[in-house]
Coordinates of C-alpha atoms in Angstrom, one line a residue:
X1 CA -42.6 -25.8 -67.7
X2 CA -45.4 -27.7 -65.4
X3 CA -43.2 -30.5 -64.8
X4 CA -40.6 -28.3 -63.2
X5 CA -42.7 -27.0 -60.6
X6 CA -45.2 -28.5 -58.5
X7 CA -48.0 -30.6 -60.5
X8 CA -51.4 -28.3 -59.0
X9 CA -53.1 -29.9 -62.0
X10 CA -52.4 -33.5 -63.0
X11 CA -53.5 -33.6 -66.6
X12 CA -50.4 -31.6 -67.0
X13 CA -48.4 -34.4 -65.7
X14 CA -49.5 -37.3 -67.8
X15 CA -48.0 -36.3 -70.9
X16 CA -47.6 -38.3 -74.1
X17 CA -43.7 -39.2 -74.8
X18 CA -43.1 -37.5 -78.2
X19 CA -41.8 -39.6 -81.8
X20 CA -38.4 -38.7 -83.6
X21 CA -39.7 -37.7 -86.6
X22 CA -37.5 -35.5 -89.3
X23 CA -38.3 -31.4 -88.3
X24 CA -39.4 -30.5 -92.0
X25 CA -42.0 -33.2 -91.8
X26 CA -44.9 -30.9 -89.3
X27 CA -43.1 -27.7 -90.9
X28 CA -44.3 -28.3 -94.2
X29 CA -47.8 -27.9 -92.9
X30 CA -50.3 -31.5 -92.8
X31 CA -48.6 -34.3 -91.6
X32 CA -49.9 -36.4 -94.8
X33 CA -46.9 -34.7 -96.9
X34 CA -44.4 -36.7 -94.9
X35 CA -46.5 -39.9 -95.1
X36 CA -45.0 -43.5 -96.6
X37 CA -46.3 -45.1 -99.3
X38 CA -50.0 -45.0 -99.1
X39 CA -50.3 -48.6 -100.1
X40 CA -48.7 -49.8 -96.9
X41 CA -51.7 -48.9 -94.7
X42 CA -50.0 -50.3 -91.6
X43 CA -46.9 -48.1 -91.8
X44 CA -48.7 -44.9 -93.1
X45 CA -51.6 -45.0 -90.2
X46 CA -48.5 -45.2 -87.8
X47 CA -46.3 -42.5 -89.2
X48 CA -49.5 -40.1 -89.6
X49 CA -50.4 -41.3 -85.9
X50 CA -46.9 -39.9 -84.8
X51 CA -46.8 -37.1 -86.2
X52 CA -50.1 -35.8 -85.0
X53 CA -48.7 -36.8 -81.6
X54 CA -45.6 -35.3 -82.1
X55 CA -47.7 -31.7 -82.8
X56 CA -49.3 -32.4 -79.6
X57 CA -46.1 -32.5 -77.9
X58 CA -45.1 -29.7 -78.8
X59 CA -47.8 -27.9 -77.9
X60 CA -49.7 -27.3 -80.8
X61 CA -52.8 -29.0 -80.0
X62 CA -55.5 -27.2 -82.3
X63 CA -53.4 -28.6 -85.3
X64 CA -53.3 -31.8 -84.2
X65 CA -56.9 -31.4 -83.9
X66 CA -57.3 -30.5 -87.3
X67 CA -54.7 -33.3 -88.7
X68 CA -56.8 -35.5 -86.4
X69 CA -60.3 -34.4 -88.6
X70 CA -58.1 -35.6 -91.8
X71 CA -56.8 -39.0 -90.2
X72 CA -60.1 -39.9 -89.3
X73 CA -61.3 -39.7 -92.9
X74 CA -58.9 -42.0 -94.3
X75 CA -59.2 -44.5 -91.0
X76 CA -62.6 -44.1 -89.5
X77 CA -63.0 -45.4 -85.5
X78 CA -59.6 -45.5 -84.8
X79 CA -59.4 -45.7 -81.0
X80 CA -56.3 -44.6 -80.8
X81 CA -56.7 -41.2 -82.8
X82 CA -60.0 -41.3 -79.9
X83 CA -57.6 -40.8 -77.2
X84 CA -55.3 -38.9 -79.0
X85 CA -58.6 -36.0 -79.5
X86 CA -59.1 -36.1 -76.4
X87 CA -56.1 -35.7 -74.7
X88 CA -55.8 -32.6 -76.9
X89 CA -59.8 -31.4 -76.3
X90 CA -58.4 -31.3 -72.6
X91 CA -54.9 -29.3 -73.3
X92 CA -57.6 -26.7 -74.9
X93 CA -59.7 -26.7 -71.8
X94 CA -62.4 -28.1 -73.9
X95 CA -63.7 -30.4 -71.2
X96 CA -67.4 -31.3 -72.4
X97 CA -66.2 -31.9 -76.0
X98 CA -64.0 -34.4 -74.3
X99 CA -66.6 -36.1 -72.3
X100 CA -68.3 -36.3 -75.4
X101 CA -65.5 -38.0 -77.2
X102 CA -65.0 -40.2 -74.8
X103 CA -68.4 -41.4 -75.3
X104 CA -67.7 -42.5 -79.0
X105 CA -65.4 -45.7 -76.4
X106 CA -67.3 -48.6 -75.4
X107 CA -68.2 -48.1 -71.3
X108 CA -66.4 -52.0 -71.3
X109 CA -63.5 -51.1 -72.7
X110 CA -60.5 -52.2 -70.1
X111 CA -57.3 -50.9 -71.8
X112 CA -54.8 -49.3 -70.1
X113 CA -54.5 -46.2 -72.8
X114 CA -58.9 -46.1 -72.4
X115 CA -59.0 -46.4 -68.3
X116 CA -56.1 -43.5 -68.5
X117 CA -58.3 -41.3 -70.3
X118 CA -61.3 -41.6 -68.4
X119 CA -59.1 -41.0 -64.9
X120 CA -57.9 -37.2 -67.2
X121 CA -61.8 -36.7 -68.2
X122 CA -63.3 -37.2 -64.7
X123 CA -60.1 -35.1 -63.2
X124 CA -61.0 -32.5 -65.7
X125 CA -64.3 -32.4 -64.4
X126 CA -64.1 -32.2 -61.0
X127 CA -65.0 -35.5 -59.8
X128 CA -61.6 -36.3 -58.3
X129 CA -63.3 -39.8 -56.6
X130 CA -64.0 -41.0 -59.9
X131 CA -60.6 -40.1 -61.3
X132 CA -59.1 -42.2 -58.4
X133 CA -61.4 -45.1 -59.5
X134 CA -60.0 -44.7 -63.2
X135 CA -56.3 -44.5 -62.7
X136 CA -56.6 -47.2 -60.1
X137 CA -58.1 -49.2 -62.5
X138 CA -55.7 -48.0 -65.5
X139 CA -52.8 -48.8 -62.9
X140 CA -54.1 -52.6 -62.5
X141 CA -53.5 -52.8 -66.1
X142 CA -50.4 -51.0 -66.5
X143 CA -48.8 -51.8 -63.0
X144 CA -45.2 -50.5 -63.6
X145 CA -46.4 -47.3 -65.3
X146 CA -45.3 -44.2 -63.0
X147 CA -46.6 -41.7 -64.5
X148 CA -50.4 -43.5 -63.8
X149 CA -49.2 -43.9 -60.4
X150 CA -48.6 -40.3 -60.1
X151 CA -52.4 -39.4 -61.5
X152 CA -53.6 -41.9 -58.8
X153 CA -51.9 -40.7 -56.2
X154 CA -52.8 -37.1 -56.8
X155 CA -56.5 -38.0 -57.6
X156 CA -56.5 -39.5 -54.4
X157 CA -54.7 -37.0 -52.5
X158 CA -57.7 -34.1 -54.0
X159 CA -60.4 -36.8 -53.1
X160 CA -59.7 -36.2 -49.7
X161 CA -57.7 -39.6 -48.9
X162 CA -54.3 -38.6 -48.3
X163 CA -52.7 -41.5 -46.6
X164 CA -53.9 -44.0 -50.0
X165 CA -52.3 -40.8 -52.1
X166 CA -48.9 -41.1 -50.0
X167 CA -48.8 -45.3 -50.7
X168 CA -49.3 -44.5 -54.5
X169 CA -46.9 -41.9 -54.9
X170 CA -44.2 -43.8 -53.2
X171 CA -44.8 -46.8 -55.5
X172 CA -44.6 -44.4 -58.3
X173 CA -41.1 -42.5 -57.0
X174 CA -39.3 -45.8 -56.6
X175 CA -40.6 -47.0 -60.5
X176 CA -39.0 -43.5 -61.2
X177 CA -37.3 -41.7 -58.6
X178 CA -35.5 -38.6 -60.5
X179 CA -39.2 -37.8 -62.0
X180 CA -39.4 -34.2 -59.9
X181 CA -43.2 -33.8 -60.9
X182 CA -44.0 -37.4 -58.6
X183 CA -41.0 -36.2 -56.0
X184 CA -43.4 -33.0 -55.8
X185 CA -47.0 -34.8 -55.3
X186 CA -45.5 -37.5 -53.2
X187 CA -43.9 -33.7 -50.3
X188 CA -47.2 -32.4 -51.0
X189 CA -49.7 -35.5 -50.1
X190 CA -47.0 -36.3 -47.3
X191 CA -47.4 -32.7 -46.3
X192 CA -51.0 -32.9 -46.1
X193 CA -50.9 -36.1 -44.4
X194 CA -49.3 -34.4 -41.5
X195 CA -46.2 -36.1 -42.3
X196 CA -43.9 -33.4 -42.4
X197 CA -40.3 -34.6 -41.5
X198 CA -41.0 -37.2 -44.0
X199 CA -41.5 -34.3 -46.8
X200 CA -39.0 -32.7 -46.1
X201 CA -36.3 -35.4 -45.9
X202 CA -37.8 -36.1 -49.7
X203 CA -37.0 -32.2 -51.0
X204 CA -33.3 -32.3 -49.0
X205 CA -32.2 -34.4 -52.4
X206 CA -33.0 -30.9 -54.2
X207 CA -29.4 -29.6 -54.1
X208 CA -30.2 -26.2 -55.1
X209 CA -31.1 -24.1 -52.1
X210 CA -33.3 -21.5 -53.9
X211 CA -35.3 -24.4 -56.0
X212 CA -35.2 -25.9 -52.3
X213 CA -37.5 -23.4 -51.0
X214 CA -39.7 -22.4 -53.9
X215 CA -41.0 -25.8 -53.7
X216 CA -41.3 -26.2 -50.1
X217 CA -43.1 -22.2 -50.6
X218 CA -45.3 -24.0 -53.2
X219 CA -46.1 -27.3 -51.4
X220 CA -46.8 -25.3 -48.3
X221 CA -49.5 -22.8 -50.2
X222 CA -51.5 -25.8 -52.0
X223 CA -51.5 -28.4 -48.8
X224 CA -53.1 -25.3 -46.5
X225 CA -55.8 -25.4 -49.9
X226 CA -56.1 -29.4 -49.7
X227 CA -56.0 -29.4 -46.0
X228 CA -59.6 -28.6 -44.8
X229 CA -61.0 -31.2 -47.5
X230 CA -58.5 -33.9 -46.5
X231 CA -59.6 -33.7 -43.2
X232 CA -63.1 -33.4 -43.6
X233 CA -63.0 -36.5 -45.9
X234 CA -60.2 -38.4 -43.7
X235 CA -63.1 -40.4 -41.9
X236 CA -64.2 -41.9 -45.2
X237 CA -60.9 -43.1 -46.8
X238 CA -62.0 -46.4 -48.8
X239 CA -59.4 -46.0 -51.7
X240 CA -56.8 -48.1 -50.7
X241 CA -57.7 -50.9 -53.2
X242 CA -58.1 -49.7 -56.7
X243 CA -59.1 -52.6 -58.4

């Protein structure tokens, strides 16, 4: 699994949480069999909204898709069920028919769930400054949120600003400090920083000798990769507020 190894791509890392819901429920085929009674709209469009999550989770993403196509029949604009379709357009690598469902959100929306969204769209695309912009924003609005501290701090890190990307990390390992995938980012952007002692004092908590040195093996290969554009962009660091 991604978030046992180092986090090369950070979409893979900012994944939704996933909704007990009973097993026969997705196995039966479209999540409407399982629904409540359709009468109560606020209890149905929740359940449904699970459930479609849930198949997400478990990496079945085109079916969510397709539950998503039957949701939005029954409840039209839901932002929500947005984000949801595009956080699966992106698990399929379908990058411009996320940018184009991201479109469908109001340029002034400021939630949290909306600014997240746009930081995984513009990482998807490439435009790692942007993505920093996003997820520094999404962090304002979600503050104690580690897992958008992560995405920051990695956005930063590819954006060529490694220092800002070691400052985010850190905030984001003591919110949750047994998360390996922000233990990972936070060796590697410490690594690149030309903090080295500092890294590796971080992976001595891994216990396990062999797991030890995979990572350090891994961390090692991808900050020789990030190291010519951190340092080429290391004049031009300006992403220490992300307001």
């Amino acid at each position: 699994m991604m978030r046992g190894r180092l986090a090369a791509r950070v979409l893979a890392t900012i994944l939704l949480a996933g909704i007990a819901h009973p097993a026969s429920a997705t196995e039966r085929g479209n999540p409407a069999e399982a629904l409540a009674d359709p009468g109560d709209q606020g209890s149905t469009r929740t359940l449904y909204l699970s459930l479609i999550r849930q198949a997400r989770v478990d990496g079945r993403s085109r079916a969510a898709l397709a539950y998503l196509d039957d949701f939005d029949r029954q409840y039209p604009r839901d932002r929500e069920a947005l984000v949801l379709r595009i956080n699966c357009l992106l698990d399929l690598g379908q990058t411009d028919e996320a940018r184009t469902a991201l479109k469908r959100i109001p340029p002034n929306d400021r939630d949290g769930q909306v600014l997240e969204i746009r930081g995984h769209v513009s990482a998807a695309l490439g435009d790692w400054a942007q993505a920093a912009r996003d997820y520094g924003a999404a962090l304002d609005a979600s503050p104690a949120n580690p897992l958008v501290g992560n995405a920051l701090g990695y956005a930063r890190l590819r954006s060529g600003q490694p220092q800002q990307a070691v400052e985010a990390l850190k905030a984001a390992h003591d919110l949750a400090p047994n998360e390996t995938v922000i233990r990972n980012n936070l060796a590697l952007a410490l690594t690149v920083a030309g903090r080295g002692a500092e890294a590796e004092a971080l992976l001595s908590a891994v216990r396990d000798v062999r797991s030890r040195g995979e990572i350090r093996s891994q961390i090692a290969s991808e900050a020789a990769r990030l190291a010519v554009p951190a340092a080429a962009g290391a004049g031009n660091e300006t992403g220490g507020d992300h307001g």
